[in-house]
XYZ file of N, CA and C in Angstrom:
699
model
N 68.373 124.919 80.038
C 68.459 123.240 80.262
C 68.907 123.064 81.459
N 70.375 123.641 82.441
C 70.580 123.816 83.357
C 69.144 124.073 84.333
N 68.551 124.963 84.190
C 67.396 125.233 85.062
C 66.422 123.560 85.339
N 65.766 123.156 83.654
C 64.960 122.359 83.482
C 65.733 120.996 84.266
N 66.865 120.613 84.239
C 67.999 119.742 84.821
C 67.467 119.633 86.054
N 67.538 120.612 86.901
C 68.044 120.869 87.930
C 66.453 120.482 88.825
N 65.829 121.177 88.026
C 64.223 121.198 87.833
C 63.629 119.162 88.523
N 64.325 118.358 87.273
C 64.149 117.386 87.242
C 64.777 116.469 88.049
N 65.765 116.688 88.449
C 66.638 116.191 89.088
C 66.303 116.342 90.920
N 65.342 117.574 91.359
C 64.972 117.880 92.793
C 63.548 117.003 93.234
N 62.632 116.532 92.086
C 62.011 115.553 93.021
C 62.544 114.062 93.116
N 63.307 113.998 92.293
C 64.270 112.536 92.740
C 65.093 112.510 93.779
N 65.758 113.701 93.963
C 66.341 113.939 95.449
C 65.014 113.653 96.720
N 64.409 114.402 96.544
C 63.424 114.585 97.675
C 62.997 112.852 97.764
N 62.545 112.230 96.687
C 62.190 110.807 96.767
C 63.287 110.077 97.797
N 64.550 110.377 97.346
C 65.511 109.492 97.967
C 65.551 109.775 99.182
N 65.611 111.058 99.396
C 65.593 111.669 101.137
C 64.317 110.498 102.166
N 63.644 110.986 101.455
C 62.255 110.599 102.193
C 62.510 108.606 102.206
N 62.918 108.136 101.064
C 63.316 106.253 100.967
C 64.414 106.439 101.945
N 65.292 106.878 102.113
C 66.741 107.147 103.112
C 66.421 107.031 104.482
N 64.674 107.999 104.878
C 64.530 108.613 106.065
C 63.575 107.125 106.477
N 63.209 106.614 105.815
C 62.159 105.312 105.820
C 63.004 103.851 106.400
N 64.362 104.179 105.534
C 64.988 102.726 105.783
C 65.491 102.780 106.975
N 66.125 104.520 107.440
C 66.803 104.573 108.866
C 65.726 104.166 110.309
N 64.634 104.225 109.602
C 63.182 104.455 110.516
C 63.385 102.558 110.978
N 63.146 101.790 109.833
C 63.117 100.720 109.877
C 64.208 99.714 110.417
N 65.298 100.461 110.205
C 66.455 100.069 110.921
C 66.759 100.056 112.367
N 66.469 101.445 112.969
C 65.833 101.071 114.697
C 64.813 100.500 114.796
N 64.072 99.932 114.447
C 63.051 99.258 114.766
C 63.519 97.971 114.865
N 64.452 97.657 113.662
C 65.008 96.193 113.824
C 65.498 95.951 115.002
N 66.678 97.022 115.134
C 68.188 96.996 116.226
C 66.699 97.003 117.782
N 65.879 97.089 117.875
C 65.120 97.372 119.273
C 64.219 96.095 119.176
N 64.275 95.695 118.075
C 63.539 94.439 117.998
C 61.817 94.253 118.028
N 61.712 95.741 117.399
C 60.214 95.665 117.116
C 59.809 95.822 115.654
N 58.394 94.965 116.184
C 57.653 95.277 114.237
C 57.601 96.111 113.448
N 58.099 95.900 112.242
C 57.981 96.705 111.738
C 56.801 97.933 111.486
N 56.734 98.862 110.983
C 55.269 99.442 110.766
C 55.573 99.885 109.026
N 54.026 100.333 108.754
C 54.112 100.325 107.275
C 53.918 101.934 107.373
N 54.528 102.855 106.708
C 55.014 104.170 106.640
C 53.867 104.774 105.482
N 52.643 105.640 106.092
C 51.608 106.022 104.979
C 52.041 107.499 104.516
N 51.747 107.794 103.663
C 52.332 109.471 102.933
C 51.016 109.984 103.431
N 51.476 111.705 103.772
C 50.532 112.512 104.165
C 49.614 112.211 103.445
N 48.235 112.754 103.799
C 46.893 113.229 103.351
C 46.823 114.194 102.403
N 46.409 114.319 101.144
C 46.043 115.277 100.619
C 45.494 116.246 101.089
N 46.023 117.603 100.659
C 45.234 119.163 101.333
C 43.827 119.083 101.545
N 43.268 119.717 102.493
C 41.825 119.648 102.659
C 40.616 120.171 101.107
N 41.628 121.132 100.601
C 40.982 121.635 99.614
C 41.080 121.026 98.272
N 41.248 119.780 98.184
C 41.488 118.612 96.891
C 40.259 118.096 97.575
N 39.889 117.667 98.780
C 39.024 116.378 99.142
C 37.554 117.099 99.117
N 36.690 117.140 98.038
C 35.578 117.703 98.247
C 34.910 117.747 99.276
N 34.444 116.531 100.189
C 33.751 116.219 100.974
C 34.060 117.527 102.223
N 35.423 117.677 102.033
C 36.008 118.652 103.043
C 35.988 120.308 103.202
N 35.556 120.210 101.850
C 35.056 121.674 101.682
C 33.988 122.026 101.230
N 33.031 121.136 101.576
C 31.821 121.232 100.679
C 30.783 122.037 101.325
N 30.272 122.929 100.244
C 29.399 124.364 101.221
C 30.470 125.172 101.652
N 31.678 125.518 101.425
C 32.441 126.359 102.212
C 33.018 127.237 100.930
N 33.174 128.288 101.104
C 33.708 129.309 100.080
C 35.325 129.382 100.078
N 35.745 129.677 98.667
C 37.385 129.219 98.247
C 37.824 131.104 98.884
N 38.647 131.380 99.698
C 39.474 132.561 100.063
C 38.042 133.696 100.175
N 36.840 132.939 101.291
C 35.815 133.586 101.334
C 34.889 134.363 100.491
N 34.955 134.138 98.988
C 34.607 134.666 98.016
C 33.807 133.307 96.723
N 34.304 132.508 96.652
C 34.219 131.829 95.651
C 33.993 130.549 96.018
N 33.270 129.509 95.723
C 33.021 128.092 96.014
C 34.347 127.592 95.085
N 34.434 126.238 95.075
C 35.411 125.490 94.550
C 35.229 125.004 93.167
N 33.620 125.129 92.662
C 33.507 124.570 91.505
C 33.891 126.096 90.529
N 33.418 127.399 91.319
C 33.549 128.509 90.815
C 35.068 128.665 90.306
N 36.115 128.119 91.258
C 37.279 128.314 91.195
C 37.911 127.645 89.822
N 37.371 126.049 90.048
C 37.710 125.486 88.920
C 36.999 125.770 87.247
N 36.238 126.544 87.570
C 36.025 127.035 86.245
C 36.510 127.756 85.699
N 37.669 128.972 86.383
C 38.107 130.023 85.928
C 39.554 129.376 84.943
N 39.430 130.197 83.828
C 40.386 129.697 82.613
C 41.777 129.863 83.637
N 42.301 130.102 84.909
C 43.534 130.405 85.560
C 43.986 128.802 86.415
N 42.731 128.048 86.317
C 42.989 126.838 86.830
C 43.534 125.204 86.355
N 43.068 125.867 85.217
C 43.705 124.536 84.534
C 43.771 125.159 82.516
N 45.080 125.345 82.110
C 44.693 126.176 81.176
C 44.235 124.779 80.004
N 44.907 123.330 80.619
C 44.151 122.364 79.328
C 42.944 121.604 79.146
N 42.024 122.180 81.014
C 40.894 122.000 81.043
C 40.251 123.119 80.553
N 40.681 124.229 80.740
C 39.787 125.355 79.667
C 39.802 125.474 78.398
N 40.906 124.971 77.813
C 40.911 124.696 76.505
C 39.963 123.539 76.070
N 40.215 122.322 76.531
C 39.057 121.410 76.409
C 37.516 121.545 76.656
N 37.337 122.403 77.460
C 35.803 122.854 77.453
C 35.348 123.880 76.707
N 36.296 124.470 75.737
C 36.039 125.663 75.202
C 36.121 124.545 73.665
N 36.548 123.958 73.759
C 36.350 123.022 72.185
C 35.001 122.486 72.465
N 34.904 121.915 72.946
C 33.456 120.981 73.624
C 32.381 122.371 73.245
N 32.684 123.414 74.038
C 31.644 124.629 73.382
C 31.510 125.258 71.529
N 32.744 124.905 71.645
C 32.781 125.367 69.885
C 31.894 123.972 68.894
N 31.996 123.064 69.923
C 31.456 121.898 68.636
C 30.020 121.935 68.492
N 29.438 122.173 69.769
C 27.956 122.330 70.721
C 27.174 123.418 69.495
N 28.029 124.627 69.186
C 27.690 125.882 68.618
C 27.938 126.248 67.145
N 28.307 125.050 66.718
C 28.861 124.829 64.727
C 29.877 125.591 64.836
N 30.700 126.193 65.543
C 31.918 126.649 64.857
C 32.827 126.490 63.575
N 33.254 127.573 62.919
C 34.381 126.901 62.092
C 33.067 126.135 60.751
N 32.206 126.641 60.589
C 31.377 126.406 59.410
C 30.859 124.817 59.702
N 30.604 124.146 60.722
C 30.005 122.976 60.528
C 28.567 122.951 61.408
N 28.015 122.042 60.866
C 26.546 122.093 62.321
C 26.832 121.636 63.574
N 26.212 122.553 64.411
C 26.377 121.969 65.771
C 26.146 120.174 66.086
N 27.225 119.933 66.994
C 27.322 118.761 67.502
C 26.779 118.458 68.898
N 26.000 117.231 68.837
C 25.619 116.696 70.418
C 26.681 115.841 70.674
N 27.117 116.128 72.124
C 27.742 115.135 72.390
C 26.637 114.103 73.184
N 27.608 112.847 73.049
C 27.425 111.356 73.618
C 27.771 111.205 74.877
N 27.415 110.144 75.330
C 28.072 109.685 77.145
C 29.380 109.423 76.677
N 29.932 108.930 75.356
C 31.335 108.651 75.439
C 32.096 109.836 75.945
N 31.543 111.131 74.983
C 32.120 112.264 74.796
C 32.323 112.864 76.431
N 31.392 112.894 76.834
C 31.228 113.180 78.490
C 32.137 112.474 79.520
N 32.296 111.230 78.857
C 33.247 110.266 79.841
C 34.454 110.944 79.798
N 34.928 111.183 78.438
C 36.426 112.038 78.017
C 36.492 113.070 79.150
N 35.421 113.956 78.869
C 35.547 114.981 79.827
C 35.656 115.053 81.405
N 35.177 113.955 82.072
C 35.250 113.509 83.139
C 36.234 113.076 83.648
N 36.916 112.399 82.611
C 37.973 111.510 82.774
C 39.452 112.835 82.910
N 38.721 113.352 82.013
C 40.081 114.638 81.606
C 40.250 115.905 83.109
N 38.945 115.833 83.602
C 38.637 116.968 84.979
C 39.302 116.218 86.072
N 39.149 114.515 86.375
C 39.937 114.463 87.573
C 41.224 114.089 87.115
N 41.849 113.969 86.276
C 43.063 113.911 85.546
C 43.595 115.409 86.461
N 43.060 116.101 85.929
C 43.500 117.381 86.299
C 43.027 118.033 87.890
N 42.853 117.321 88.643
C 42.329 117.779 89.707
C 40.982 118.584 90.242
N 40.370 118.583 88.868
C 38.782 119.417 89.263
C 38.163 118.233 89.146
N 37.970 118.222 90.559
C 36.589 117.090 90.935
C 35.436 117.760 90.774
N 35.420 118.972 91.207
C 34.296 119.663 91.417
C 33.339 119.711 89.845
N 33.975 120.056 89.440
C 33.876 119.845 87.416
C 33.040 118.478 87.103
N 34.096 117.761 87.683
C 33.794 116.269 87.016
C 32.107 115.548 87.541
N 31.714 116.294 89.047
C 30.957 116.080 89.910
C 29.666 116.699 88.701
N 29.989 117.744 88.732
C 29.100 118.692 87.686
C 28.183 118.240 86.804
N 29.230 117.595 86.014
C 29.061 116.869 84.669
C 28.078 115.664 84.879
N 28.243 114.990 85.975
C 27.547 113.672 86.463
C 26.205 114.120 86.917
N 26.202 115.196 87.287
C 25.100 115.653 88.124
C 23.909 116.488 87.827
N 25.222 117.285 86.490
C 24.009 118.623 86.046
C 23.827 118.468 84.720
N 25.333 118.542 84.267
C 25.216 118.635 82.434
C 24.629 117.690 81.762
N 24.910 116.361 82.527
C 24.395 115.367 81.301
C 22.974 114.690 81.276
N 22.391 115.567 82.671
C 21.048 114.945 83.192
C 20.042 115.852 82.391
N 20.853 116.854 82.431
C 20.234 118.176 81.517
C 19.881 118.246 79.837
N 20.852 117.283 79.756
C 21.115 117.079 77.894
C 20.229 115.832 77.770
N 19.586 115.173 78.592
C 18.953 113.750 78.236
C 19.684 112.793 78.238
N 21.206 112.820 78.667
C 21.548 111.536 78.830
C 22.021 111.148 80.443
N 22.026 109.974 80.447
C 22.292 109.105 82.061
C 23.694 108.994 81.877
N 24.192 108.853 82.899
C 25.676 108.576 83.377
C 25.820 107.298 83.397
N 26.519 106.575 82.892
C 26.516 104.975 82.365
C 28.005 104.513 83.522
N 27.997 103.545 83.705
C 29.033 102.546 84.615
C 30.374 103.624 84.378
N 30.952 103.947 83.143
C 32.254 104.271 82.647
C 32.431 105.881 83.531
N 31.014 106.420 83.362
C 30.942 107.962 83.989
C 31.054 107.301 85.241
N 30.643 106.718 86.282
C 30.505 106.821 87.769
C 32.221 105.849 87.935
N 32.302 105.181 87.308
C 34.010 104.290 87.464
C 34.870 105.464 87.491
N 34.906 106.395 86.741
C 36.162 107.458 86.193
C 35.999 108.426 87.213
N 34.683 108.997 87.812
C 34.326 109.690 89.140
C 35.092 108.815 90.335
N 34.360 107.826 90.473
C 35.075 107.336 91.694
C 36.853 106.895 91.292
N 37.452 106.658 90.495
C 38.856 107.190 90.705
C 39.470 107.875 90.740
N 38.792 109.075 90.859
C 39.258 110.715 90.903
C 38.958 110.484 92.005
N 38.039 110.816 92.753
C 37.913 110.368 94.301
C 38.408 109.353 94.952
N 39.127 108.365 94.468
C 39.748 107.515 95.568
C 41.201 107.735 95.659
N 41.746 108.946 94.410
C 43.011 109.215 94.526
C 43.454 110.158 95.565
N 42.031 110.904 96.158
C 42.499 112.229 97.148
C 41.942 111.015 98.410
N 41.333 110.050 98.155
C 41.296 109.182 99.882
C 39.704 109.708 100.331
N 38.910 110.553 99.087
C 37.182 110.557 99.616
C 36.023 109.877 99.639
N 36.418 109.522 100.739
C 35.585 108.126 100.927
C 33.916 107.883 101.344
N 34.042 109.624 101.683
C 32.366 109.748 101.663
C 31.601 109.711 100.598
N 32.601 111.096 99.949
C 31.924 110.948 98.279
C 31.782 110.507 97.813
N 32.885 109.514 97.997
C 32.940 107.741 97.131
C 31.398 107.202 97.401
N 31.227 106.832 98.526
C 30.164 106.187 99.017
C 28.782 106.496 98.728
N 28.411 108.131 98.267
C 27.823 108.491 97.757
C 27.105 108.562 96.476
N 28.241 108.793 95.693
C 27.880 108.365 94.097
C 27.831 106.802 94.003
N 28.368 106.100 94.691
C 28.452 104.578 94.904
C 26.578 104.007 94.722
N 26.270 104.678 95.962
C 24.651 104.158 96.313
C 24.106 104.949 95.255
N 24.242 106.363 94.619
C 23.144 107.072 93.624
C 23.679 106.016 92.450
N 24.961 105.312 92.133
C 24.892 104.748 91.047
C 23.877 103.374 91.365
N 24.116 102.621 91.954
C 23.126 101.954 92.814
C 22.098 101.734 92.199
N 21.687 103.184 93.300
C 20.118 103.441 93.446
C 19.429 103.826 91.769
N 20.265 104.134 90.308
C 19.606 104.325 89.412
C 19.686 102.983 88.484
N 20.051 101.833 89.171
C 20.039 100.568 88.864
C 21.434 100.893 87.369
N 22.244 101.485 87.691
C 23.639 101.235 86.876
C 24.166 100.148 87.373
N 24.591 98.978 85.903
C 25.486 97.754 86.493
C 26.746 98.396 87.204
N 27.470 97.271 87.873
C 28.876 97.666 88.284
C 29.468 96.405 87.885
N 31.061 96.868 87.545
C 31.623 96.097 87.308
C 33.000 96.030 88.378
N 33.975 95.163 87.537
C 35.243 94.946 88.506
C 36.412 96.051 88.531
N 35.951 97.423 87.845
C 36.209 98.326 88.015
C 35.467 99.192 88.429
N 34.251 98.935 88.811
C 33.539 100.207 90.232
C 34.150 99.627 91.421
N 34.686 98.291 91.847
C 34.941 98.028 92.824
C 36.700 98.202 92.973
N 37.487 98.796 92.273
C 38.420 98.931 92.001
C 38.794 100.043 92.952
N 38.273 101.272 92.644
C 38.461 102.711 93.106
C 37.985 102.341 94.066
N 36.918 101.689 94.398
C 35.995 101.738 96.013
C 37.284 101.483 97.140
N 37.652 100.174 96.774
C 39.032 99.736 97.455
C 39.997 100.429 97.511
N 40.311 101.046 96.410
C 41.787 101.988 96.670
C 41.562 103.128 97.395
N 40.522 103.989 97.336
C 40.096 104.865 98.302
C 40.392 104.645 99.791
N 40.105 103.301 100.306
C 39.565 102.586 101.479
C 41.198 102.677 101.843
N 41.986 102.243 100.950
C 43.231 101.689 101.157
C 44.067 102.706 101.526
N 43.858 104.293 100.451
C 44.685 105.278 101.058
C 44.197 105.845 102.405
N 43.027 105.704 102.593
C 43.167 106.205 103.947
C 43.684 105.714 104.959
N 43.919 104.062 105.121
C 44.052 103.117 105.823
C 43.248 102.341 106.686
N 42.447 102.164 105.588
C 41.049 101.168 106.182
C 40.910 100.010 105.637
N 41.819 99.278 106.297
C 41.981 97.853 105.606
C 40.992 96.896 105.914
N 40.681 96.861 107.261
C 39.346 96.055 107.224
C 38.149 96.291 106.856
N 38.026 98.241 106.815
C 36.500 98.096 105.827
C 36.756 97.807 104.116
N 37.948 97.954 103.722
C 38.306 97.538 102.496
C 37.964 95.689 101.938
N 38.308 95.110 102.999
C 37.739 93.575 103.097
C 36.542 93.506 103.094
N 35.898 94.035 104.270
C 34.378 93.861 104.206
C 33.579 94.419 102.953
N 33.862 95.341 102.483
C 33.217 96.116 101.583
C 33.694 94.863 100.021
N 34.838 94.260 99.763
C 34.674 93.585 99.015
C 33.898 91.945 99.134
N 33.837 91.614 100.482
C 32.939 90.980 100.340
C 31.447 90.826 100.494
N 31.196 92.598 100.923
C 29.492 92.432 100.648
C 28.956 93.094 99.397
N 30.202 93.390 98.495
C 29.492 93.300 96.694
C 29.927 92.062 96.418
N 30.628 91.547 96.707
C 30.468 89.795 96.019
C 28.786 89.315 96.625
N 28.790 89.562 97.839
C 27.237 89.041 98.421
C 26.533 89.519 97.340
N 26.005 90.617 97.308
C 24.962 91.151 96.658
C 25.013 91.065 95.236
N 26.467 91.444 94.288
C 26.107 91.736 92.753
C 27.041 90.391 92.212
N 27.826 89.880 93.088
C 28.820 88.707 92.671
C 29.591 89.101 91.321
N 30.640 90.347 92.233
C 31.199 91.280 91.379
C 32.850 90.912 92.209
N 33.851 90.823 91.692
C 35.125 90.497 92.018
C 36.086 92.208 91.603
N 36.946 92.539 92.355
C 37.338 93.379 91.842
C 38.863 92.579 90.957
N 39.689 93.687 90.240
C 40.719 93.120 89.628
C 41.495 91.981 90.382
N 42.479 91.270 89.659
C 43.452 90.510 90.385
C 44.452 91.590 91.300
N 44.547 92.368 90.554
C 46.094 93.693 90.902
C 45.269 94.138 92.357
N 43.881 94.736 92.762
C 43.696 94.833 93.612
C 43.397 93.788 95.010
N 43.280 92.805 94.357
C 43.627 91.555 95.624
C 44.697 91.287 96.221
N 45.996 91.354 95.242
C 47.012 91.662 95.832
C 47.168 92.651 96.541
N 46.886 93.983 96.009
C 47.162 95.112 97.027
C 46.510 95.131 98.511
N 45.292 94.535 98.527
C 44.918 94.521 99.755
C 45.900 93.382 100.667
N 46.093 92.191 100.391
C 47.026 91.290 101.197
C 48.522 92.030 100.812
N 48.729 93.153 100.487
C 50.326 93.078 100.733
C 50.082 94.408 101.649
N 49.141 95.266 101.653
C 48.944 96.309 102.647
C 48.737 95.905 103.836
N 47.866 95.152 104.354
C 47.167 94.158 105.499
C 48.508 93.253 105.912
N 49.376 92.488 105.616
C 50.431 92.128 105.884
C 51.571 92.911 106.297
N 51.612 94.077 105.230
C 52.654 94.680 105.481
C 52.356 95.901 107.282
N 50.568 96.215 106.893
C 50.553 97.003 108.678
C 50.281 95.834 109.259
N 50.788 94.603 109.565
C 50.977 93.588 110.310
C 49.343 92.952 110.712
N 48.443 92.951 110.120
C 46.733 92.819 109.882
C 46.745 91.235 109.746
N 47.466 90.296 110.214
C 46.980 89.020 109.479
C 45.797 88.542 109.382
N 44.944 89.028 110.526
C 43.622 88.505 110.467
C 42.749 88.802 109.302
N 43.140 90.040 109.257
C 42.802 90.901 108.004
C 43.204 90.127 106.736
N 44.309 89.618 106.214
C 44.562 89.401 105.297
C 43.952 87.443 105.042
N 43.916 87.024 106.609
C 43.401 85.612 106.545
C 41.963 85.828 106.218
N 41.277 86.695 106.575
C 39.679 86.836 106.204
C 39.382 87.487 104.828
N 40.399 87.817 104.383
C 40.113 87.994 102.914
C 40.557 87.066 101.652
N 41.629 86.344 102.461
C 41.681 85.247 101.435
C 40.550 83.883 101.419
N 39.825 84.020 102.991
C 39.301 82.686 103.331
C 37.848 82.698 102.821
N 37.208 84.025 102.669
C 35.915 84.332 102.197
C 35.333 83.948 101.531
């Protein structure tokens, strides 16, 4: 129990140290009469961003997809796929079951939450088409959300184009991860332009929380012009 308490306290202590460091830096800027600058978190490591390791091998032997297929990559994820296989094979005496688009959307969500983006992309690009199932709006939105968390703007753009080229409808929850991914890499101006372009083409806006997020980050970054451009477009 003492070890568990120490492990739970360690992340809180680390966050407090980062917060104190940021506060000290901002106090120095105030004393020097400088404008406050927004402090961005460090980007994720390259092996977590699909576009950064595309076509490369893991440790010189395996691709990232093969690594994610390993049962040791994520035990809960492996258990979920094993359960799906048992359903399709008709284990435990029941007839074989075929998964529908909702079932695959759940698998995509699980993959994204567990950091297995390559398996999520495999479901959308390979597994679902082989089963004769077309990915729907929720499929793409879930995948875009996972890519946005790691700031993979390049791959997000590819799947958004794939989504629109296939005629899949977009909604406010499609725009939300696209904007979040751009903001995660500090591209505030590009995020503002994206919202304007999507509204002009599809008459779709992101949720209200995304509007506030754009304005907050733009103003905190000292980009008053971008905030004005977003409010008055």
